[in-house]
Short mmCIF file of C-alpha atoms in Angstrom, two decimals:
data_model
loop_
_atom_site.label_atom_id
_atom_site.label_comp_id
_atom_site.label_asym_id
_atom_site.label_seq_id
_atom_site.Cartn_x
_atom_site.Cartn_y
_atom_site.Cartn_z
CA MET A 1 0.00 0.00 0.00
CA PHE A 2 1.06 3.59 -0.62
CA ASP A 3 1.34 5.94 2.34
CA GLU A 4 -1.41 8.18 0.90
CA PRO A 5 -4.27 7.54 -1.54
CA MET A 6 -3.18 8.19 -5.12
CA PHE A 7 -5.91 6.80 -7.35
CA ALA A 8 -9.09 8.12 -5.72
CA PRO A 9 -7.87 11.76 -5.85
CA LEU A 10 -7.55 11.41 -9.65
CA LEU A 11 -11.36 11.17 -9.79
CA ASP A 12 -11.90 14.31 -7.70
CA LEU A 13 -12.98 16.66 -10.50
CA ASP A 14 -13.74 20.37 -10.32
CA ALA A 15 -17.06 21.06 -12.06
CA LEU A 16 -17.10 24.21 -14.19
CA GLY A 17 -20.65 23.84 -15.48
CA GLU A 18 -22.21 22.78 -18.81
CA GLY A 19 -20.43 19.44 -18.90
CA ARG A 20 -16.97 20.90 -18.29
CA PHE A 21 -14.61 19.60 -15.62
CA VAL A 22 -10.97 19.90 -14.57
CA ALA A 23 -9.14 16.78 -13.42
CA PRO A 24 -5.95 16.80 -11.31
CA PRO A 25 -2.54 16.10 -12.86
CA SER A 26 -0.82 12.74 -12.78
CA PRO A 27 0.94 11.30 -9.71
CA ASP A 28 3.15 9.34 -12.12
CA LYS A 29 6.04 11.64 -12.96
CA GLY A 30 7.16 9.88 -16.12
CA GLU A 31 7.75 11.31 -19.57
CA ARG A 32 4.05 11.36 -20.47
CA MET A 33 0.70 10.80 -18.86
CA PHE A 34 -0.40 7.22 -18.33
CA GLY A 35 -3.25 6.29 -20.67
CA GLY A 36 -5.21 4.64 -17.87
CA GLN A 37 -5.55 8.06 -16.26
CA PHE A 38 -7.36 9.36 -19.35
CA LEU A 39 -9.71 6.37 -19.23
CA ALA A 40 -10.51 6.76 -15.54
CA GLN A 41 -10.93 10.54 -15.53
CA CYS A 42 -13.12 10.55 -18.64
CA MET A 43 -15.33 7.94 -16.97
CA ALA A 44 -15.54 10.10 -13.85
CA ALA A 45 -16.60 13.11 -15.90
CA ALA A 46 -19.19 11.10 -17.82
CA HIS A 47 -20.54 9.63 -14.58
CA ALA A 48 -21.21 13.12 -13.23
CA THR A 49 -23.74 13.67 -16.05
CA VAL A 50 -25.57 10.31 -15.89
CA ALA A 51 -28.42 9.10 -13.66
CA ASP A 52 -27.30 7.13 -10.60
CA ASP A 53 -29.14 3.97 -11.69
CA ARG A 54 -26.74 3.37 -14.62
CA ARG A 55 -23.41 1.63 -14.84
CA VAL A 56 -20.78 1.62 -17.57
CA ASN A 57 -21.19 -1.28 -19.97
CA SER A 58 -18.53 -0.25 -22.50
CA LEU A 59 -15.83 2.30 -23.17
CA HIS A 60 -14.04 3.16 -26.40
CA GLY A 61 -11.20 5.66 -26.60
CA TYR A 62 -8.51 7.04 -28.89
CA PHE A 63 -5.15 8.32 -27.68
CA LEU A 64 -4.40 11.33 -29.89
CA ARG A 65 -1.49 13.14 -28.21
CA PRO A 66 0.72 12.53 -25.17
CA GLY A 67 -0.30 14.29 -21.98
CA ASP A 68 1.85 16.46 -19.71
CA VAL A 69 2.04 14.86 -16.25
CA ASP A 70 2.47 18.25 -14.56
CA LEU A 71 -0.73 19.80 -15.92
CA PRO A 72 -4.39 19.29 -15.00
CA VAL A 73 -6.71 17.83 -17.63
CA ASP A 74 -9.68 19.72 -19.06
CA LEU A 75 -12.66 17.43 -19.72
CA GLU A 76 -15.66 18.20 -21.91
CA VAL A 77 -18.71 15.92 -21.80
CA GLU A 78 -21.28 15.80 -24.59
CA VAL A 79 -24.64 14.13 -23.98
CA VAL A 80 -25.02 11.87 -27.01
CA ARG A 81 -28.15 10.03 -25.91
CA ASP A 82 -30.31 9.23 -22.89
CA GLY A 83 -32.74 6.35 -23.36
CA ARG A 84 -34.85 4.25 -21.04
CA SER A 85 -32.06 1.69 -20.53
CA PHE A 86 -28.92 3.17 -22.07
CA SER A 87 -27.04 6.47 -22.02
CA SER A 88 -24.07 7.54 -24.14
CA ARG A 89 -21.51 10.23 -23.44
CA GLN A 90 -18.61 11.55 -25.49
CA VAL A 91 -15.74 12.92 -23.42
CA LEU A 92 -12.81 14.95 -24.72
CA ALA A 93 -9.61 15.37 -22.68
CA ASN A 94 -7.53 18.48 -23.41
CA GLN A 95 -4.46 20.31 -22.17
CA ARG A 96 -3.53 23.82 -23.30
CA GLY A 97 -6.30 23.76 -25.86
CA LYS A 98 -5.10 20.57 -27.59
CA GLU A 99 -7.18 17.41 -27.66
CA LEU A 100 -5.29 14.46 -26.15
CA PHE A 101 -7.92 11.75 -25.79
CA ARG A 102 -11.44 11.18 -27.12
CA SER A 103 -13.77 8.60 -25.64
CA LEU A 104 -17.32 7.30 -25.92
CA VAL A 105 -18.78 5.83 -22.74
CA SER A 106 -21.97 3.75 -22.73
CA TYR A 107 -24.13 3.27 -19.62
CA GLN A 108 -26.89 0.76 -18.94
CA VAL A 109 -29.50 0.26 -16.25
CA PRO A 110 -28.45 -3.12 -14.75
CA ASP A 111 -30.43 -6.02 -16.18
CA GLU A 112 -30.49 -9.80 -15.73
CA SER A 113 -29.97 -12.53 -18.32
CA PRO A 114 -28.40 -16.02 -18.55
CA GLU A 115 -24.61 -15.91 -18.13
CA TYR A 116 -21.85 -17.66 -20.09
CA THR A 117 -18.08 -17.22 -20.17
CA ALA A 118 -16.10 -18.68 -23.07
CA ALA A 119 -12.76 -18.48 -21.29
CA PRO A 120 -12.90 -19.58 -17.64
CA MET A 121 -10.33 -18.17 -15.26
CA PRO A 122 -7.01 -20.06 -15.52
CA ASP A 123 -5.87 -22.15 -12.58
CA VAL A 124 -3.05 -20.08 -11.09
CA PRO A 125 -1.29 -19.57 -7.75
CA SER A 126 -2.84 -16.98 -5.46
CA PRO A 127 -1.33 -13.48 -5.33
CA ASP A 128 0.15 -14.38 -1.94
CA GLU A 129 2.16 -17.12 -3.63
CA VAL A 130 3.80 -14.95 -6.32
CA SER A 131 6.17 -12.08 -5.72
CA TYR A 132 7.63 -11.12 -9.12
CA THR A 133 6.51 -7.51 -9.68
CA TYR A 134 6.18 -5.28 -12.73
CA ASP A 135 9.19 -3.27 -11.59
CA ASP A 136 11.17 -6.53 -11.44
CA PHE A 137 10.11 -7.25 -15.03
CA THR A 138 10.94 -3.84 -16.49
CA LEU A 139 14.20 -3.47 -14.62
CA GLU A 140 15.33 -6.95 -15.67
CA LEU A 141 14.64 -6.15 -19.32
CA SER A 142 16.23 -2.72 -19.35
CA GLY A 143 18.95 -2.92 -16.73
CA ALA A 144 18.18 0.72 -15.91
CA ASP A 145 15.44 3.08 -14.81
CA VAL A 146 12.34 2.81 -16.98
CA TRP A 147 9.33 4.99 -17.70
CA HIS A 148 6.90 2.66 -15.88
CA GLY A 149 7.77 3.93 -12.43
CA SER A 150 6.67 2.56 -9.09
CA ASP A 151 4.89 5.85 -8.26
CA ARG A 152 1.86 4.70 -10.28
CA PRO A 153 -0.92 3.39 -7.97
CA VAL A 154 -0.90 -0.17 -9.29
CA ASP A 155 0.27 -3.33 -7.55
CA ILE A 156 1.22 -6.10 -10.02
CA ARG A 157 2.49 -9.62 -9.38
CA TYR A 158 3.39 -11.79 -12.35
CA VAL A 159 2.28 -15.41 -12.36
CA ASN A 160 4.44 -16.31 -15.37
CA PRO A 161 6.91 -13.47 -15.97
CA PRO A 162 8.26 -13.44 -19.56
CA THR A 163 11.92 -13.65 -18.61
CA GLU A 164 13.09 -15.62 -21.66
CA PRO A 165 16.20 -14.20 -23.37
CA ARG A 166 15.78 -11.76 -26.23
CA GLY A 167 15.28 -13.57 -29.51
CA VAL A 168 13.10 -16.25 -27.91
CA PRO A 169 9.43 -15.83 -28.94
CA VAL A 170 6.90 -15.89 -26.09
CA THR A 171 3.35 -16.71 -27.20
CA GLU A 172 1.71 -18.00 -24.03
CA THR A 173 -0.99 -16.04 -22.25
CA GLN A 174 0.56 -13.54 -19.85
CA LEU A 175 -0.96 -13.86 -16.38
CA MET A 176 -0.65 -11.40 -13.52
CA TRP A 177 -2.50 -10.38 -10.40
CA MET A 178 -3.14 -6.67 -10.03
CA ARG A 179 -5.03 -4.21 -7.89
CA ILE A 180 -5.09 -0.57 -6.89
CA PRO A 181 -3.20 -0.62 -3.57
CA GLU A 182 -5.46 1.65 -1.55
CA SER A 183 -8.86 1.32 0.06
CA LEU A 184 -11.41 2.82 -2.35
CA PRO A 185 -14.93 4.14 -1.71
CA ASN A 186 -17.74 1.68 -2.35
CA ALA A 187 -19.27 3.66 -5.22
CA CYS A 188 -19.55 1.45 -8.31
CA PHE A 189 -18.23 4.11 -10.70
CA VAL A 190 -14.99 4.39 -8.70
CA HIS A 191 -14.28 0.69 -9.17
CA GLN A 192 -15.26 0.72 -12.84
CA ALA A 193 -12.85 3.62 -13.34
CA GLY A 194 -10.29 1.63 -11.38
CA LEU A 195 -10.70 -1.39 -13.65
CA ALA A 196 -10.25 0.86 -16.68
CA TYR A 197 -7.10 2.32 -15.12
CA LEU A 198 -5.72 -1.17 -14.48
CA SER A 199 -6.65 -2.40 -17.95
CA ASP A 200 -4.20 -0.03 -19.62
CA THR A 201 -1.34 -1.43 -17.53
CA THR A 202 0.95 -3.80 -19.49
CA VAL A 203 -1.70 -4.77 -22.08
CA VAL A 204 0.39 -3.63 -25.07
CA ASP A 205 3.72 -4.10 -23.33
CA HIS A 206 3.62 -7.71 -24.44
CA VAL A 207 2.94 -7.30 -28.18
CA MET A 208 6.66 -7.64 -28.93
CA LEU A 209 7.00 -10.95 -27.07
CA PRO A 210 5.87 -13.28 -29.92
CA LEU A 211 8.56 -11.65 -32.08
CA GLY A 212 11.26 -12.36 -29.52
CA MET A 213 11.66 -8.62 -28.94
CA ARG A 214 11.11 -6.18 -26.08
CA TRP A 215 10.07 -2.53 -26.02
CA GLN A 216 13.37 -1.70 -24.37
CA ASP A 217 15.34 -2.99 -27.37
CA SER A 218 17.37 -0.34 -29.18
CA GLY A 219 15.51 1.30 -32.06
CA LEU A 220 12.02 0.34 -30.89
CA GLU A 221 9.35 2.73 -29.75
CA GLY A 222 5.63 2.49 -29.27
CA THR A 223 2.54 3.96 -27.75
CA SER A 224 -1.13 3.13 -27.27
CA LEU A 225 -3.42 4.07 -30.16
CA ASP A 226 -6.87 3.07 -28.95
CA HIS A 227 -8.57 1.14 -26.18
CA ALA A 228 -11.91 -0.64 -25.90
CA MET A 229 -13.40 -2.21 -22.78
CA TRP A 230 -16.56 -4.08 -21.84
CA PHE A 231 -17.76 -4.48 -18.26
CA HIS A 232 -19.51 -7.79 -17.53
CA ARG A 233 -19.89 -7.95 -13.74
CA PRO A 234 -19.18 -5.70 -10.75
CA ALA A 235 -15.71 -6.02 -9.21
CA ARG A 236 -13.63 -4.10 -6.72
CA ALA A 237 -10.49 -2.53 -8.15
CA ASP A 238 -8.83 -2.48 -4.72
CA GLU A 239 -8.99 -6.28 -4.48
CA TRP A 240 -6.81 -8.70 -6.42
CA LEU A 241 -7.84 -9.32 -10.03
CA LEU A 242 -6.25 -11.77 -12.44
CA PHE A 243 -5.34 -10.12 -15.75
CA ALA A 244 -4.96 -12.65 -18.60
CA GLN A 245 -3.43 -11.06 -21.71
CA ASP A 246 -2.93 -12.36 -25.24
CA VAL A 247 -1.34 -10.91 -28.36
CA GLU A 248 -3.84 -11.22 -31.21
CA ALA A 249 -1.76 -9.91 -34.13
CA THR A 250 1.18 -7.74 -35.13
CA GLY A 251 1.93 -6.12 -38.47
CA GLY A 252 1.65 -2.87 -40.37
CA GLY A 253 3.54 -1.07 -37.63
CA ARG A 254 0.88 -1.99 -35.07
CA GLY A 255 0.15 -4.66 -32.49
CA LEU A 256 -3.20 -5.79 -31.11
CA ALA A 257 -3.56 -7.26 -27.61
CA SER A 258 -6.55 -8.40 -25.57
CA GLY A 259 -7.08 -8.86 -21.86
CA ARG A 260 -9.56 -10.46 -19.47
CA LEU A 261 -9.94 -9.33 -15.87
CA TYR A 262 -11.18 -11.96 -13.40
CA THR A 263 -12.15 -11.55 -9.77
CA ARG A 264 -10.35 -13.76 -7.28
CA ASP A 265 -13.34 -16.12 -7.14
CA GLY A 266 -13.22 -16.68 -10.91
CA GLU A 267 -15.84 -14.27 -12.24
CA LEU A 268 -15.04 -12.51 -15.54
CA ALA A 269 -15.37 -8.83 -14.64
CA ALA A 270 -14.23 -7.13 -17.84
CA THR A 271 -12.65 -7.64 -21.26
CA CYS A 272 -10.42 -5.16 -23.06
CA VAL A 273 -8.67 -4.80 -26.41
CA GLN A 274 -5.92 -2.32 -27.22
CA GLU A 275 -3.95 -1.46 -30.34
CA GLY A 276 -0.46 -0.03 -30.05
CA LEU A 277 2.02 1.58 -32.40
CA MET A 278 5.20 -0.45 -33.07
CA ARG A 279 7.92 1.62 -34.73
CA TRP A 280 11.47 0.68 -35.65
CA ASN A 281 13.85 3.63 -35.84
CA THR A 282 16.59 2.53 -38.23
CA PRO A 283 19.66 4.74 -38.65
CA ASN A 284 19.93 6.68 -41.92
CA THR A 285 23.04 5.30 -43.62
CA THR A 286 22.79 7.32 -46.85
#
């Protein structure tokens, strides 16, 4: 646990009226703002304009420009539709007048129907039985300080860390336990925003693994392009969740990865898909 709450304050927005809000800057003092912060803060802004009987059922977003971690985020919410069962909101995130992130958030009045899950939760050790962290993973790959710093409010423990040497393709499903390491309020929207925040952690970090490469390799750079997420069942973001991630495809300078978030008792809470840019910077020899 961190000494002070770091995630919940990100959702403490200042309302300016007419669907306009200001969100606090990032606690993660890296080179650019973490994409999960855009997801969570846009959901918080959308929630402030929706009836209390509705929960997020899906989220779609596009990362357009990097964000400055030292600046607050201006959020603009547009009411797209309010129906009897569903509501839709478009949320734009800006800094200094430039659009950084655009999202569409869908809400639904909770309903009941028969349930089915195509991919049951894998049989894995409990989070108490694994200790390999995300910092262990990134430091081992880079041998130096990395952008994914430990000041981000995420606790990650790898079940099967991809520690194979460079050049060795890794195609197995990546499994890790994760949570937000602070006690969060009980409000459903806080935990849905928390799941969205978690879902942007590591999901495209692994798209290089089937190629036997790593993001830290010389000449490689990448960033998230878009993110989609579907919420199936309620789950607490401050309790351990198993994140199962797969690489679906790479090519055309892009990589596509998917993830499934399970509660500790095996319920599928959410599914996400993210596309990332994969760019090779080759020296100009002419």
